[in-house]
Structure formats: C-alpha cells, structure tokens
Short mmCIF file of C-alpha atoms in Angstrom, two decimals:
data_model
loop_
_atom_site.label_atom_id
_atom_site.label_comp_id
_atom_site.label_asym_id
_atom_site.label_seq_id
_atom_site.Cartn_x
_atom_site.Cartn_y
_atom_site.Cartn_z
CA UNK A 1 -24.62 50.46 49.74
CA UNK A 2 -24.32 50.28 53.53
CA UNK A 3 -20.76 50.11 54.76
CA UNK A 4 -19.87 47.01 56.73
CA UNK A 5 -16.30 47.94 57.56
CA UNK A 6 -15.75 49.99 60.72
CA UNK A 7 -13.63 52.42 58.73
CA UNK A 8 -13.55 53.11 54.99
CA UNK A 9 -10.54 52.19 52.89
CA UNK A 10 -8.32 54.46 50.88
CA UNK A 11 -7.61 52.65 47.60
CA UNK A 12 -4.33 53.52 45.89
CA UNK A 13 -3.84 52.70 42.18
CA UNK A 14 -0.70 53.67 40.24
CA UNK A 15 -1.33 53.59 36.51
CA UNK A 16 0.06 54.30 33.08
CA UNK A 17 -3.36 53.50 31.53
CA UNK A 18 -2.11 50.39 29.74
CA UNK A 19 -5.15 48.40 30.86
CA UNK A 20 -8.73 49.42 30.00
CA UNK A 21 -9.93 47.23 32.88
CA UNK A 22 -9.27 50.09 35.31
CA UNK A 23 -12.60 51.76 34.44
CA UNK A 24 -14.61 48.64 35.40
CA UNK A 25 -12.64 48.31 38.64
CA UNK A 26 -13.29 51.96 39.49
CA UNK A 27 -17.01 51.66 38.71
CA UNK A 28 -17.29 48.83 41.26
CA UNK A 29 -15.41 50.78 43.92
CA UNK A 30 -17.23 54.12 43.69
CA UNK A 31 -20.61 52.43 44.30
CA UNK A 32 -19.50 50.95 47.61
CA UNK A 33 -19.32 52.87 50.89
CA UNK A 34 -16.54 50.65 52.13
CA UNK A 35 -14.29 52.60 49.73
CA UNK A 36 -13.86 56.11 51.06
CA UNK A 37 -11.48 57.44 48.41
CA UNK A 38 -9.62 56.26 45.32
CA UNK A 39 -6.20 57.79 44.83
CA UNK A 40 -4.95 57.39 41.26
CA UNK A 41 -1.26 58.14 40.75
CA UNK A 42 -1.26 59.06 37.09
CA UNK A 43 2.18 58.24 35.69
CA UNK A 44 1.15 58.88 32.07
CA UNK A 45 -1.41 61.72 31.83
CA UNK A 46 -1.22 61.91 28.01
CA UNK A 47 -2.75 58.43 27.75
CA UNK A 48 -5.46 58.85 30.39
CA UNK A 49 -8.52 56.77 29.57
CA UNK A 50 -10.64 57.55 32.61
CA UNK A 51 -14.33 57.00 31.78
CA UNK A 52 -15.93 57.21 35.23
CA UNK A 53 -16.46 60.22 37.45
CA UNK A 54 -16.88 60.45 41.19
CA UNK A 55 -15.97 62.75 44.07
CA UNK A 56 -14.16 59.72 45.52
CA UNK A 57 -11.58 59.78 42.74
CA UNK A 58 -8.43 61.82 43.43
CA UNK A 59 -5.92 62.05 40.59
CA UNK A 60 -2.30 62.81 41.43
CA UNK A 61 -0.91 63.73 38.03
CA UNK A 62 2.83 63.21 37.58
CA UNK A 63 4.99 65.13 35.11
CA UNK A 64 6.92 61.91 34.42
CA UNK A 65 6.68 58.28 35.43
CA UNK A 66 7.71 58.06 39.08
CA UNK A 67 7.33 54.23 38.98
CA UNK A 68 5.28 51.99 41.17
CA UNK A 69 7.10 51.96 44.55
CA UNK A 70 7.36 55.77 44.81
CA UNK A 71 3.70 55.90 43.69
CA UNK A 72 2.76 53.62 46.58
CA UNK A 73 4.63 55.87 48.99
CA UNK A 74 2.92 58.94 47.61
CA UNK A 75 -0.52 57.41 47.76
CA UNK A 76 -0.14 56.29 51.35
CA UNK A 77 1.22 59.72 52.32
CA UNK A 78 -1.85 61.42 50.87
CA UNK A 79 -4.42 58.90 52.09
CA UNK A 80 -6.84 60.22 54.69
CA UNK A 81 -7.99 56.81 55.98
CA UNK A 82 -6.12 54.35 58.21
CA UNK A 83 -7.24 51.36 56.17
CA UNK A 84 -5.20 51.16 52.96
CA UNK A 85 -5.77 49.05 49.86
CA UNK A 86 -3.12 49.10 47.12
CA UNK A 87 -4.18 47.69 43.75
CA UNK A 88 -2.74 47.07 40.31
CA UNK A 89 -4.64 48.83 37.52
CA UNK A 90 -5.24 45.65 35.50
CA UNK A 91 -7.09 43.42 37.98
CA UNK A 92 -10.70 42.30 38.01
CA UNK A 93 -11.65 43.47 41.51
CA UNK A 94 -15.41 43.48 42.00
CA UNK A 95 -15.29 41.48 45.27
CA UNK A 96 -15.56 44.60 47.42
CA UNK A 97 -17.00 42.55 50.29
CA UNK A 98 -13.50 41.19 50.86
CA UNK A 99 -12.79 44.48 52.63
CA UNK A 100 -15.02 43.34 55.49
CA UNK A 101 -12.95 40.20 55.86
CA UNK A 102 -9.63 42.02 55.51
CA UNK A 103 -10.48 44.63 58.19
CA UNK A 104 -10.95 41.82 60.73
CA UNK A 105 -7.37 40.68 60.12
CA UNK A 106 -5.51 43.82 59.07
CA UNK A 107 -3.95 44.32 62.51
CA UNK A 108 -2.01 41.09 61.94
CA UNK A 109 0.33 42.90 59.52
CA UNK A 110 0.06 43.23 55.76
CA UNK A 111 -2.34 41.10 53.68
CA UNK A 112 -1.88 40.25 49.98
CA UNK A 113 -3.16 37.68 47.52
CA UNK A 114 -2.76 33.92 47.39
CA UNK A 115 -1.39 32.58 44.08
CA UNK A 116 -4.45 30.33 43.70
CA UNK A 117 -6.68 33.44 43.30
CA UNK A 118 -5.42 33.93 39.74
CA UNK A 119 -6.77 30.68 38.32
CA UNK A 120 -10.29 30.20 36.89
CA UNK A 121 -11.09 27.21 39.09
CA UNK A 122 -10.65 29.17 42.32
CA UNK A 123 -13.57 29.01 44.72
CA UNK A 124 -14.67 32.63 44.45
CA UNK A 125 -17.71 32.28 46.67
CA UNK A 126 -16.81 34.80 49.35
CA UNK A 127 -15.66 32.10 51.76
CA UNK A 128 -12.33 33.85 52.26
CA UNK A 129 -9.43 32.32 54.15
CA UNK A 130 -6.35 34.01 55.52
CA UNK A 131 -3.04 32.16 55.41
CA UNK A 132 0.27 33.15 56.95
CA UNK A 133 3.01 33.59 54.37
CA UNK A 134 5.96 31.25 54.23
CA UNK A 135 9.14 31.73 56.27
CA UNK A 136 7.20 32.99 59.30
CA UNK A 137 5.36 35.59 57.30
CA UNK A 138 8.38 37.27 55.69
CA UNK A 139 8.10 35.74 52.21
CA UNK A 140 5.67 36.40 49.37
CA UNK A 141 4.20 34.14 46.76
CA UNK A 142 3.67 34.97 43.08
CA UNK A 143 0.99 37.62 42.66
CA UNK A 144 0.91 38.57 46.34
CA UNK A 145 1.52 42.29 45.78
CA UNK A 146 -0.99 42.86 42.95
CA UNK A 147 -3.63 43.66 45.58
CA UNK A 148 -2.72 44.13 49.23
CA UNK A 149 -3.95 45.76 52.42
CA UNK A 150 -2.18 47.48 55.31
CA UNK A 151 -2.77 50.08 58.01
CA UNK A 152 -1.37 53.48 57.15
CA UNK A 153 0.35 53.58 60.57
CA UNK A 154 2.07 50.29 59.71
CA UNK A 155 3.54 51.52 56.41
CA UNK A 156 7.32 51.62 56.01
CA UNK A 157 8.43 54.06 53.32
CA UNK A 158 10.04 52.17 50.48
CA UNK A 159 13.53 53.55 49.69
CA UNK A 160 13.76 55.84 46.69
CA UNK A 161 16.27 53.60 44.90
CA UNK A 162 13.73 50.78 44.58
CA UNK A 163 11.58 51.91 41.64
CA UNK A 164 9.59 48.88 40.41
CA UNK A 165 10.73 45.71 42.08
CA UNK A 166 11.01 44.50 45.68
CA UNK A 167 8.77 47.15 47.24
CA UNK A 168 6.53 44.42 48.59
CA UNK A 169 9.58 42.47 49.84
CA UNK A 170 10.71 45.57 51.71
CA UNK A 171 7.32 45.96 53.37
CA UNK A 172 7.10 42.32 54.35
CA UNK A 173 10.49 42.46 56.07
CA UNK A 174 9.64 45.56 58.10
CA UNK A 175 5.94 45.43 58.85
CA UNK A 176 4.70 45.20 62.46
CA UNK A 177 3.26 41.71 62.48
CA UNK A 178 3.49 39.28 59.62
CA UNK A 179 2.69 38.86 55.94
CA UNK A 180 -0.54 37.06 55.10
CA UNK A 181 -2.52 36.14 52.00
CA UNK A 182 -6.25 35.94 51.25
CA UNK A 183 -7.43 32.80 49.51
CA UNK A 184 -10.69 32.08 47.60
CA UNK A 185 -10.92 35.46 45.88
CA UNK A 186 -10.99 35.39 42.08
CA UNK A 187 -9.11 38.30 40.54
CA UNK A 188 -8.06 37.92 36.92
CA UNK A 189 -9.55 36.72 33.68
CA UNK A 190 -6.54 36.99 31.42
CA UNK A 191 -2.89 38.06 31.28
CA UNK A 192 -1.61 39.97 34.30
CA UNK A 193 1.03 42.64 34.74
CA UNK A 194 0.18 44.54 31.58
CA UNK A 195 2.65 47.33 32.33
CA UNK A 196 5.43 45.90 34.49
CA UNK A 197 6.26 43.09 32.05
CA UNK A 198 7.06 45.52 29.25
CA UNK A 199 10.72 45.11 28.12
CA UNK A 200 11.65 48.69 28.98
CA UNK A 201 10.87 48.08 32.63
CA UNK A 202 12.52 44.67 33.02
CA UNK A 203 16.03 46.14 33.24
CA UNK A 204 14.87 48.48 36.05
CA UNK A 205 13.44 45.53 37.92
CA UNK A 206 16.74 43.67 37.61
CA UNK A 207 18.57 46.62 39.11
CA UNK A 208 16.00 46.83 41.90
CA UNK A 209 16.50 43.19 42.76
CA UNK A 210 20.28 43.60 43.03
CA UNK A 211 19.83 46.81 45.06
CA UNK A 212 17.45 45.08 47.43
CA UNK A 213 19.75 42.11 47.91
CA UNK A 214 22.74 44.34 48.53
CA UNK A 215 21.21 47.00 50.80
CA UNK A 216 17.83 46.01 52.21
CA UNK A 217 17.48 42.21 52.48
CA UNK A 218 17.43 41.69 56.22
CA UNK A 219 18.00 37.95 55.82
CA UNK A 220 21.46 38.64 54.33
CA UNK A 221 22.56 41.29 56.83
#
C-alpha cells in the first residue's frame, strides 16, 4: 500500500501475550507502508503467541517483566523513526489511515484517544477530529493512553519508579505542546485492559499513583 504519511511510524507494543487480538493488529500493520517498524517488548516470552511474521517486527525479549512504562521508554529509545505510535496489545486497531491524520497534528504535542472511541455507536467513518485535552491540555480522559502518538524528539523519559501507572500523566505534564485526543476512531469490541486490570498489578498501580502525586505531579509542586 502506498504510504501517505511523510515519514513512517515506529509502533511500540509492550505485551505479556494475554490478548490473542495482537496477531490481528499486527497483520493490519505489516501490510501498510505507513508503519515502518513494529517494536514488541516481550515481557513474557514463555507465553508468546506470535502468529505473524514480517521483517518489520522487532522483538525485544525481556528476562522478566519490566512493566509498561519502562517498556515504553525502551521502545522509544530503540525506535529508528521520529513518528512514534504506542499501542496496547489488546486493541482493535485496523484504522491505519488515522496515521495520516495524526501526522498533520503531531507537532502540537502528544495525541491519544477520546473516551467516545471505545463505544460501539462511535462514528468510525474516518472523519477524525482532534480535541485539546482538558485543563489546557495537561489532563487525560479514560482510555487516552491505550493508543497514543508522539515525536521521538518530544519524548520525556518516564522515571524508573513509575512501573505501570501514571506514565501517560508524566508525559502530558512535560511534553512540548499540549495533550490532544482523536475522536471518531472505533477501537475496541469487548473488555479492555486485559493485562493491567489483573489483581497482581493493581497494587503496583496504587503505589505508582502515590509516587506520582508525591514526586512528579507538577500541579502540586
């Protein structure tokens, strides 16, 4: 397929292979020239269920789970393209043409998802809209960080003591520009957050929230 974006995107996907949907998502991406590479941070190699093959796919196998925020940092560090897309492994993302729209706006800051995108009555007709986030672009809505886009040069390394939660909050508070959301893009068909909502990770998220509030929340400093 002919690439419409000026530059290809590096897509970064941390995974523990809890969702089988990742194979469909990858099959959509590898067929499109707007995706230059797909960097999979494999946090659970023993459970790998990869069913597709492509030179675009780069697997960074981890000896143990490094968790999602360090995985984002690692993926961005290794990415060869300036355009970055970071995606959950359990989303239905076959709207690759959204990358054309995103590239036109990516210099504004960091672009995530609008909450309305997760409901079946969303207008998923490709008539995308970009909306500035609340609180002058520094806040995020529910589901914003499940799929987001940023320039590599605009990335702020998330601190090592934030493992699962608040990585997107940290980025939003430090990005050059503002936080935005794309509307009218249908993403999910069923339950989201297959991995992060597991009980064993909830306690880590609670610690991350307290750490963020105590050390990194600019609004409280």
